[in-house]
């Protein structure tokens, strides 16, 4: 008997531009890919609500540059253990990916450090990609010149997926893995699981691993209940 696994599942697939479900965000994925692959785009600012895919895209860009042997740095500025001096140590990185930059808005030392970082990147050959919950604006940031710097490159709003797109994405992930998932099982999962796509795809990954261990291809409601201890 294979062990039962509680939610949430903690083994996501490595984020990449290829495994990002594009939906209405296809053009944005193409622009991020352009940032990574060419000098046409040097800075990108992504914004939108939680769970719309911002972190996925930043980590995907970061990982792609690392795999190409380039120096890349990723951090979420929502991490309260970080200080603004971090940004002073990033000279020489080819790509800097800063998530949740609006977490440090209205903090003078952070705002000045971001302002300097963008200027230094523009003067050199580095690239930067930011994410935030909202577009750059004076209502969010105190330093007016920083608002203009954050807008130097494309400022792009990520659209959230609707229910049909979420369903399509998780079905495509299951089919790609060779799994057969009953429609009733998908409905059951959507009703009892966090609705953000990232955690749903993690659930599919865990189901794939558990179904292989159990020697079965078809995913049914009883099997979901067994894997995730659901009622």
mmCIF file with all atom_site columns, C-alpha atoms in Angstrom, residues 35-212:
data_model
loop_
_atom_site.group_PDB
_atom_site.id
_atom_site.type_symbol
_atom_site.label_atom_id
_atom_site.label_alt_id
_atom_site.label_comp_id
_atom_site.label_asym_id
_atom_site.label_entity_id
_atom_site.label_seq_id
_atom_site.pdbx_PDB_ins_code
_atom_site.Cartn_x
_atom_site.Cartn_y
_atom_site.Cartn_z
_atom_site.occupancy
_atom_site.B_iso_or_equiv
_atom_site.pdbx_formal_charge
_atom_site.auth_seq_id
_atom_site.auth_comp_id
_atom_site.auth_asym_id
_atom_site.auth_atom_id
_atom_site.pdbx_PDB_model_num
ATOM 1   C CA . UNK A 1 35  ? 14.015  39.275 -22.686 1.00 0.00 ? 35  UNK A CA 1
ATOM 2   C CA . UNK A 1 36  ? 15.862  35.997 -22.148 1.00 0.00 ? 36  UNK A CA 1
ATOM 3   C CA . UNK A 1 37  ? 16.931  35.311 -25.722 1.00 0.00 ? 37  UNK A CA 1
ATOM 4   C CA . UNK A 1 38  ? 17.703  38.671 -27.323 1.00 0.00 ? 38  UNK A CA 1
ATOM 5   C CA . UNK A 1 39  ? 18.878  42.208 -26.620 1.00 0.00 ? 39  UNK A CA 1
ATOM 6   C CA . UNK A 1 40  ? 15.705  43.737 -28.041 1.00 0.00 ? 40  UNK A CA 1
ATOM 7   C CA . UNK A 1 41  ? 14.094  43.784 -24.574 1.00 0.00 ? 41  UNK A CA 1
ATOM 8   C CA . UNK A 1 42  ? 16.150  44.795 -21.526 1.00 0.00 ? 42  UNK A CA 1
ATOM 9   C CA . UNK A 1 43  ? 13.493  45.273 -18.836 1.00 0.00 ? 43  UNK A CA 1
ATOM 10  C CA . UNK A 1 44  ? 10.023  43.842 -18.159 1.00 0.00 ? 44  UNK A CA 1
ATOM 11  C CA . UNK A 1 45  ? 7.526   44.660 -15.391 1.00 0.00 ? 45  UNK A CA 1
ATOM 12  C CA . UNK A 1 46  ? 4.764   42.104 -14.770 1.00 0.00 ? 46  UNK A CA 1
ATOM 13  C CA . UNK A 1 47  ? 1.790   42.824 -12.576 1.00 0.00 ? 47  UNK A CA 1
ATOM 14  C CA . UNK A 1 48  ? -1.469  41.184 -11.559 1.00 0.00 ? 48  UNK A CA 1
ATOM 15  C CA . UNK A 1 49  ? -3.231  39.459 -8.667  1.00 0.00 ? 49  UNK A CA 1
ATOM 16  C CA . UNK A 1 50  ? -1.825  36.578 -6.657  1.00 0.00 ? 50  UNK A CA 1
ATOM 17  C CA . UNK A 1 51  ? -1.617  33.216 -8.421  1.00 0.00 ? 51  UNK A CA 1
ATOM 18  C CA . UNK A 1 52  ? -1.713  34.648 -11.932 1.00 0.00 ? 52  UNK A CA 1
ATOM 19  C CA . UNK A 1 53  ? 1.728   33.268 -12.828 1.00 0.00 ? 53  UNK A CA 1
ATOM 20  C CA . UNK A 1 54  ? 4.132   36.142 -12.130 1.00 0.00 ? 54  UNK A CA 1
ATOM 21  C CA . UNK A 1 55  ? 6.503   34.096 -9.970  1.00 0.00 ? 55  UNK A CA 1
ATOM 22  C CA . UNK A 1 56  ? 6.437   31.210 -12.446 1.00 0.00 ? 56  UNK A CA 1
ATOM 23  C CA . UNK A 1 57  ? 7.627   33.499 -15.257 1.00 0.00 ? 57  UNK A CA 1
ATOM 24  C CA . UNK A 1 58  ? 10.361  35.154 -13.192 1.00 0.00 ? 58  UNK A CA 1
ATOM 25  C CA . UNK A 1 59  ? 11.762  31.832 -12.005 1.00 0.00 ? 59  UNK A CA 1
ATOM 26  C CA . UNK A 1 60  ? 11.486  30.416 -15.528 1.00 0.00 ? 60  UNK A CA 1
ATOM 27  C CA . UNK A 1 61  ? 13.542  33.293 -16.945 1.00 0.00 ? 61  UNK A CA 1
ATOM 28  C CA . UNK A 1 62  ? 16.056  32.966 -14.090 1.00 0.00 ? 62  UNK A CA 1
ATOM 29  C CA . UNK A 1 63  ? 16.436  29.203 -14.586 1.00 0.00 ? 63  UNK A CA 1
ATOM 30  C CA . UNK A 1 64  ? 16.825  29.508 -18.338 1.00 0.00 ? 64  UNK A CA 1
ATOM 31  C CA . UNK A 1 65  ? 19.705  31.945 -17.943 1.00 0.00 ? 65  UNK A CA 1
ATOM 32  C CA . UNK A 1 66  ? 21.396  29.735 -15.335 1.00 0.00 ? 66  UNK A CA 1
ATOM 33  C CA . UNK A 1 67  ? 21.103  26.729 -17.647 1.00 0.00 ? 67  UNK A CA 1
ATOM 34  C CA . UNK A 1 68  ? 22.718  28.794 -20.412 1.00 0.00 ? 68  UNK A CA 1
ATOM 35  C CA . UNK A 1 69  ? 25.695  29.443 -18.143 1.00 0.00 ? 69  UNK A CA 1
ATOM 36  C CA . UNK A 1 70  ? 24.799  33.085 -17.482 1.00 0.00 ? 70  UNK A CA 1
ATOM 37  C CA . UNK A 1 71  ? 24.828  34.807 -14.087 1.00 0.00 ? 71  UNK A CA 1
ATOM 38  C CA . UNK A 1 72  ? 21.271  35.247 -12.863 1.00 0.00 ? 72  UNK A CA 1
ATOM 39  C CA . UNK A 1 73  ? 19.732  36.272 -9.539  1.00 0.00 ? 73  UNK A CA 1
ATOM 40  C CA . UNK A 1 74  ? 16.172  35.756 -8.254  1.00 0.00 ? 74  UNK A CA 1
ATOM 41  C CA . UNK A 1 75  ? 14.594  36.961 -4.997  1.00 0.00 ? 75  UNK A CA 1
ATOM 42  C CA . UNK A 1 76  ? 11.180  37.877 -3.658  1.00 0.00 ? 76  UNK A CA 1
ATOM 43  C CA . UNK A 1 77  ? 11.269  41.247 -1.916  1.00 0.00 ? 77  UNK A CA 1
ATOM 44  C CA . UNK A 1 78  ? 8.373   40.041 0.222   1.00 0.00 ? 78  UNK A CA 1
ATOM 45  C CA . UNK A 1 79  ? 11.091  38.230 2.197   1.00 0.00 ? 79  UNK A CA 1
ATOM 46  C CA . UNK A 1 80  ? 11.388  40.491 5.229   1.00 0.00 ? 80  UNK A CA 1
ATOM 47  C CA . UNK A 1 81  ? 14.854  39.181 6.112   1.00 0.00 ? 81  UNK A CA 1
ATOM 48  C CA . UNK A 1 82  ? 16.320  41.008 3.101   1.00 0.00 ? 82  UNK A CA 1
ATOM 49  C CA . UNK A 1 83  ? 17.665  44.553 3.243   1.00 0.00 ? 83  UNK A CA 1
ATOM 50  C CA . UNK A 1 84  ? 18.089  47.134 0.514   1.00 0.00 ? 84  UNK A CA 1
ATOM 51  C CA . UNK A 1 85  ? 21.858  46.576 0.584   1.00 0.00 ? 85  UNK A CA 1
ATOM 52  C CA . UNK A 1 86  ? 21.171  43.333 -1.285  1.00 0.00 ? 86  UNK A CA 1
ATOM 53  C CA . UNK A 1 87  ? 20.642  45.299 -4.480  1.00 0.00 ? 87  UNK A CA 1
ATOM 54  C CA . UNK A 1 88  ? 24.058  46.922 -4.145  1.00 0.00 ? 88  UNK A CA 1
ATOM 55  C CA . UNK A 1 89  ? 25.698  43.483 -4.404  1.00 0.00 ? 89  UNK A CA 1
ATOM 56  C CA . UNK A 1 90  ? 24.180  42.498 -7.749  1.00 0.00 ? 90  UNK A CA 1
ATOM 57  C CA . UNK A 1 91  ? 26.702  44.190 -10.023 1.00 0.00 ? 91  UNK A CA 1
ATOM 58  C CA . UNK A 1 92  ? 27.830  41.774 -12.728 1.00 0.00 ? 92  UNK A CA 1
ATOM 59  C CA . UNK A 1 93  ? 24.672  39.684 -12.961 1.00 0.00 ? 93  UNK A CA 1
ATOM 60  C CA . UNK A 1 94  ? 23.349  39.183 -16.481 1.00 0.00 ? 94  UNK A CA 1
ATOM 61  C CA . UNK A 1 95  ? 19.726  38.918 -15.319 1.00 0.00 ? 95  UNK A CA 1
ATOM 62  C CA . UNK A 1 96  ? 18.101  40.125 -12.111 1.00 0.00 ? 96  UNK A CA 1
ATOM 63  C CA . UNK A 1 97  ? 14.568  38.867 -11.368 1.00 0.00 ? 97  UNK A CA 1
ATOM 64  C CA . UNK A 1 98  ? 12.877  40.635 -8.455  1.00 0.00 ? 98  UNK A CA 1
ATOM 65  C CA . UNK A 1 99  ? 9.493   39.334 -7.364  1.00 0.00 ? 99  UNK A CA 1
ATOM 66  C CA . UNK A 1 100 ? 6.948   41.280 -5.259  1.00 0.00 ? 100 UNK A CA 1
ATOM 67  C CA . UNK A 1 101 ? 8.808   44.584 -5.637  1.00 0.00 ? 101 UNK A CA 1
ATOM 68  C CA . UNK A 1 102 ? 5.830   46.539 -4.321  1.00 0.00 ? 102 UNK A CA 1
ATOM 69  C CA . UNK A 1 103 ? 6.413   44.872 -0.944  1.00 0.00 ? 103 UNK A CA 1
ATOM 70  C CA . UNK A 1 104 ? 9.114   47.492 -0.352  1.00 0.00 ? 104 UNK A CA 1
ATOM 71  C CA . UNK A 1 105 ? 7.183   50.510 -1.663  1.00 0.00 ? 105 UNK A CA 1
ATOM 72  C CA . UNK A 1 106 ? 7.227   53.640 0.522   1.00 0.00 ? 106 UNK A CA 1
ATOM 73  C CA . UNK A 1 107 ? 10.537  52.509 2.074   1.00 0.00 ? 107 UNK A CA 1
ATOM 74  C CA . UNK A 1 108 ? 13.092  55.166 1.086   1.00 0.00 ? 108 UNK A CA 1
ATOM 75  C CA . UNK A 1 109 ? 16.208  52.976 1.214   1.00 0.00 ? 109 UNK A CA 1
ATOM 76  C CA . UNK A 1 110 ? 14.594  50.297 -0.944  1.00 0.00 ? 110 UNK A CA 1
ATOM 77  C CA . UNK A 1 111 ? 13.169  52.780 -3.428  1.00 0.00 ? 111 UNK A CA 1
ATOM 78  C CA . UNK A 1 112 ? 16.557  54.457 -3.882  1.00 0.00 ? 112 UNK A CA 1
ATOM 79  C CA . UNK A 1 113 ? 18.252  51.069 -4.241  1.00 0.00 ? 113 UNK A CA 1
ATOM 80  C CA . UNK A 1 114 ? 15.787  50.008 -6.961  1.00 0.00 ? 114 UNK A CA 1
ATOM 81  C CA . UNK A 1 115 ? 16.273  53.329 -8.727  1.00 0.00 ? 115 UNK A CA 1
ATOM 82  C CA . UNK A 1 116 ? 20.043  52.846 -8.717  1.00 0.00 ? 116 UNK A CA 1
ATOM 83  C CA . UNK A 1 117 ? 19.753  49.218 -9.823  1.00 0.00 ? 117 UNK A CA 1
ATOM 84  C CA . UNK A 1 118 ? 17.711  50.122 -12.899 1.00 0.00 ? 118 UNK A CA 1
ATOM 85  C CA . UNK A 1 119 ? 20.121  52.904 -13.820 1.00 0.00 ? 119 UNK A CA 1
ATOM 86  C CA . UNK A 1 120 ? 23.162  50.642 -13.466 1.00 0.00 ? 120 UNK A CA 1
ATOM 87  C CA . UNK A 1 121 ? 21.480  47.878 -15.488 1.00 0.00 ? 121 UNK A CA 1
ATOM 88  C CA . UNK A 1 122 ? 20.623  50.304 -18.256 1.00 0.00 ? 122 UNK A CA 1
ATOM 89  C CA . UNK A 1 123 ? 24.190  51.656 -18.347 1.00 0.00 ? 123 UNK A CA 1
ATOM 90  C CA . UNK A 1 124 ? 25.656  48.155 -18.506 1.00 0.00 ? 124 UNK A CA 1
ATOM 91  C CA . UNK A 1 125 ? 24.519  45.022 -20.285 1.00 0.00 ? 125 UNK A CA 1
ATOM 92  C CA . UNK A 1 126 ? 22.323  43.512 -17.574 1.00 0.00 ? 126 UNK A CA 1
ATOM 93  C CA . UNK A 1 127 ? 18.601  42.836 -17.799 1.00 0.00 ? 127 UNK A CA 1
ATOM 94  C CA . UNK A 1 128 ? 15.900  43.098 -15.143 1.00 0.00 ? 128 UNK A CA 1
ATOM 95  C CA . UNK A 1 129 ? 12.443  41.608 -14.719 1.00 0.00 ? 129 UNK A CA 1
ATOM 96  C CA . UNK A 1 130 ? 10.087  42.711 -11.948 1.00 0.00 ? 130 UNK A CA 1
ATOM 97  C CA . UNK A 1 131 ? 6.744   41.550 -10.614 1.00 0.00 ? 131 UNK A CA 1
ATOM 98  C CA . UNK A 1 132 ? 4.193   43.330 -8.457  1.00 0.00 ? 132 UNK A CA 1
ATOM 99  C CA . UNK A 1 133 ? 0.508   43.339 -7.601  1.00 0.00 ? 133 UNK A CA 1
ATOM 100 C CA . UNK A 1 134 ? -0.068  46.649 -9.363  1.00 0.00 ? 134 UNK A CA 1
ATOM 101 C CA . UNK A 1 135 ? 1.337   48.788 -12.169 1.00 0.00 ? 135 UNK A CA 1
ATOM 102 C CA . UNK A 1 136 ? 3.965   51.442 -11.304 1.00 0.00 ? 136 UNK A CA 1
ATOM 103 C CA . UNK A 1 137 ? 2.211   54.577 -10.075 1.00 0.00 ? 137 UNK A CA 1
ATOM 104 C CA . UNK A 1 138 ? 2.731   57.523 -7.671  1.00 0.00 ? 138 UNK A CA 1
ATOM 105 C CA . UNK A 1 139 ? 0.029   56.016 -5.450  1.00 0.00 ? 139 UNK A CA 1
ATOM 106 C CA . UNK A 1 140 ? 2.280   53.006 -4.831  1.00 0.00 ? 140 UNK A CA 1
ATOM 107 C CA . UNK A 1 141 ? 5.765   54.535 -4.850  1.00 0.00 ? 141 UNK A CA 1
ATOM 108 C CA . UNK A 1 142 ? 7.039   57.678 -3.110  1.00 0.00 ? 142 UNK A CA 1
ATOM 109 C CA . UNK A 1 143 ? 10.021  58.284 -5.391  1.00 0.00 ? 143 UNK A CA 1
ATOM 110 C CA . UNK A 1 144 ? 8.599   59.816 -8.564  1.00 0.00 ? 144 UNK A CA 1
ATOM 111 C CA . UNK A 1 145 ? 11.695  59.065 -10.642 1.00 0.00 ? 145 UNK A CA 1
ATOM 112 C CA . UNK A 1 146 ? 11.445  55.391 -9.672  1.00 0.00 ? 146 UNK A CA 1
ATOM 113 C CA . UNK A 1 147 ? 7.948   55.192 -11.166 1.00 0.00 ? 147 UNK A CA 1
ATOM 114 C CA . UNK A 1 148 ? 9.339   56.301 -14.516 1.00 0.00 ? 148 UNK A CA 1
ATOM 115 C CA . UNK A 1 149 ? 12.296  53.900 -14.251 1.00 0.00 ? 149 UNK A CA 1
ATOM 116 C CA . UNK A 1 150 ? 10.038  50.928 -13.507 1.00 0.00 ? 150 UNK A CA 1
ATOM 117 C CA . UNK A 1 151 ? 8.151   51.820 -16.699 1.00 0.00 ? 151 UNK A CA 1
ATOM 118 C CA . UNK A 1 152 ? 11.228  51.941 -18.948 1.00 0.00 ? 152 UNK A CA 1
ATOM 119 C CA . UNK A 1 153 ? 10.386  48.555 -20.419 1.00 0.00 ? 153 UNK A CA 1
ATOM 120 C CA . UNK A 1 154 ? 7.060   46.848 -21.168 1.00 0.00 ? 154 UNK A CA 1
ATOM 121 C CA . UNK A 1 155 ? 4.589   47.014 -18.258 1.00 0.00 ? 155 UNK A CA 1
ATOM 122 C CA . UNK A 1 156 ? 2.333   43.982 -18.663 1.00 0.00 ? 156 UNK A CA 1
ATOM 123 C CA . UNK A 1 157 ? -0.752  42.867 -16.762 1.00 0.00 ? 157 UNK A CA 1
ATOM 124 C CA . UNK A 1 158 ? -1.179  39.103 -16.468 1.00 0.00 ? 158 UNK A CA 1
ATOM 125 C CA . UNK A 1 159 ? -4.730  37.832 -16.872 1.00 0.00 ? 159 UNK A CA 1
ATOM 126 C CA . UNK A 1 160 ? -6.030  35.208 -14.474 1.00 0.00 ? 160 UNK A CA 1
ATOM 127 C CA . UNK A 1 161 ? -7.338  31.962 -15.908 1.00 0.00 ? 161 UNK A CA 1
ATOM 128 C CA . UNK A 1 162 ? -11.052 31.258 -15.974 1.00 0.00 ? 162 UNK A CA 1
ATOM 129 C CA . UNK A 1 163 ? -12.465 27.917 -14.853 1.00 0.00 ? 163 UNK A CA 1
ATOM 130 C CA . UNK A 1 164 ? -12.468 26.403 -18.343 1.00 0.00 ? 164 UNK A CA 1
ATOM 131 C CA . UNK A 1 165 ? -8.812  27.384 -18.869 1.00 0.00 ? 165 UNK A CA 1
ATOM 132 C CA . UNK A 1 166 ? -7.842  25.910 -15.486 1.00 0.00 ? 166 UNK A CA 1
ATOM 133 C CA . UNK A 1 167 ? -9.636  22.688 -16.399 1.00 0.00 ? 167 UNK A CA 1
ATOM 134 C CA . UNK A 1 168 ? -7.929  22.603 -19.800 1.00 0.00 ? 168 UNK A CA 1
ATOM 135 C CA . UNK A 1 169 ? -4.521  23.188 -18.235 1.00 0.00 ? 169 UNK A CA 1
ATOM 136 C CA . UNK A 1 170 ? -4.750  20.389 -15.697 1.00 0.00 ? 170 UNK A CA 1
ATOM 137 C CA . UNK A 1 171 ? -6.236  17.977 -18.240 1.00 0.00 ? 171 UNK A CA 1
ATOM 138 C CA . UNK A 1 172 ? -3.383  18.789 -20.657 1.00 0.00 ? 172 UNK A CA 1
ATOM 139 C CA . UNK A 1 173 ? -0.837  18.178 -17.894 1.00 0.00 ? 173 UNK A CA 1
ATOM 140 C CA . UNK A 1 174 ? -2.426  14.831 -17.065 1.00 0.00 ? 174 UNK A CA 1
ATOM 141 C CA . UNK A 1 175 ? -2.586  13.746 -20.710 1.00 0.00 ? 175 UNK A CA 1
ATOM 142 C CA . UNK A 1 176 ? 1.044   14.781 -21.249 1.00 0.00 ? 176 UNK A CA 1
ATOM 143 C CA . UNK A 1 177 ? 1.981   12.372 -18.451 1.00 0.00 ? 177 UNK A CA 1
ATOM 144 C CA . UNK A 1 178 ? -0.081  9.572  -19.983 1.00 0.00 ? 178 UNK A CA 1
ATOM 145 C CA . UNK A 1 179 ? -2.718  9.689  -17.245 1.00 0.00 ? 179 UNK A CA 1
ATOM 146 C CA . UNK A 1 180 ? -6.418  9.064  -17.767 1.00 0.00 ? 180 UNK A CA 1
ATOM 147 C CA . UNK A 1 181 ? -8.463  11.247 -15.413 1.00 0.00 ? 181 UNK A CA 1
ATOM 148 C CA . UNK A 1 182 ? -12.219 10.779 -15.096 1.00 0.00 ? 182 UNK A CA 1
ATOM 149 C CA . UNK A 1 183 ? -14.217 13.990 -15.566 1.00 0.00 ? 183 UNK A CA 1
ATOM 150 C CA . UNK A 1 184 ? -15.886 13.381 -12.213 1.00 0.00 ? 184 UNK A CA 1
ATOM 151 C CA . UNK A 1 185 ? -12.435 13.207 -10.618 1.00 0.00 ? 185 UNK A CA 1
ATOM 152 C CA . UNK A 1 186 ? -11.469 16.574 -12.131 1.00 0.00 ? 186 UNK A CA 1
ATOM 153 C CA . UNK A 1 187 ? -14.690 18.136 -10.805 1.00 0.00 ? 187 UNK A CA 1
ATOM 154 C CA . UNK A 1 188 ? -14.007 16.621 -7.394  1.00 0.00 ? 188 UNK A CA 1
ATOM 155 C CA . UNK A 1 189 ? -10.450 18.007 -7.365  1.00 0.00 ? 189 UNK A CA 1
ATOM 156 C CA . UNK A 1 190 ? -11.564 21.506 -8.415  1.00 0.00 ? 190 UNK A CA 1
ATOM 157 C CA . UNK A 1 191 ? -14.190 21.622 -5.650  1.00 0.00 ? 191 UNK A CA 1
ATOM 158 C CA . UNK A 1 192 ? -11.863 20.525 -2.858  1.00 0.00 ? 192 UNK A CA 1
ATOM 159 C CA . UNK A 1 193 ? -8.491  21.981 -3.797  1.00 0.00 ? 193 UNK A CA 1
ATOM 160 C CA . UNK A 1 194 ? -6.969  25.457 -3.935  1.00 0.00 ? 194 UNK A CA 1
ATOM 161 C CA . UNK A 1 195 ? -7.988  26.957 -7.271  1.00 0.00 ? 195 UNK A CA 1
ATOM 162 C CA . UNK A 1 196 ? -4.627  28.457 -8.217  1.00 0.00 ? 196 UNK A CA 1
ATOM 163 C CA . UNK A 1 197 ? -3.111  26.674 -11.196 1.00 0.00 ? 197 UNK A CA 1
ATOM 164 C CA . UNK A 1 198 ? 0.313   26.135 -9.656  1.00 0.00 ? 198 UNK A CA 1
ATOM 165 C CA . UNK A 1 199 ? -0.964  24.021 -6.761  1.00 0.00 ? 199 UNK A CA 1
ATOM 166 C CA . UNK A 1 200 ? -3.372  22.139 -9.049  1.00 0.00 ? 200 UNK A CA 1
ATOM 167 C CA . UNK A 1 201 ? -0.487  21.200 -11.338 1.00 0.00 ? 201 UNK A CA 1
ATOM 168 C CA . UNK A 1 202 ? 1.452   20.067 -8.286  1.00 0.00 ? 202 UNK A CA 1
ATOM 169 C CA . UNK A 1 203 ? -1.525  17.849 -7.455  1.00 0.00 ? 203 UNK A CA 1
ATOM 170 C CA . UNK A 1 204 ? -1.400  16.334 -10.958 1.00 0.00 ? 204 UNK A CA 1
ATOM 171 C CA . UNK A 1 205 ? 2.324   15.678 -10.531 1.00 0.00 ? 205 UNK A CA 1
ATOM 172 C CA . UNK A 1 206 ? 1.709   13.907 -7.242  1.00 0.00 ? 206 UNK A CA 1
ATOM 173 C CA . UNK A 1 207 ? -1.137  11.879 -8.765  1.00 0.00 ? 207 UNK A CA 1
ATOM 174 C CA . UNK A 1 208 ? 1.199   10.830 -11.563 1.00 0.00 ? 208 UNK A CA 1
ATOM 175 C CA . UNK A 1 209 ? 3.823   9.671  -9.088  1.00 0.00 ? 209 UNK A CA 1
ATOM 176 C CA . UNK A 1 210 ? 1.292   7.869  -6.905  1.00 0.00 ? 210 UNK A CA 1
ATOM 177 C CA . UNK A 1 211 ? -0.515  6.229  -9.833  1.00 0.00 ? 211 UNK A CA 1
ATOM 178 C CA . UNK A 1 212 ? 2.795   4.873  -11.149 1.00 0.00 ? 212 UNK A CA 1
#
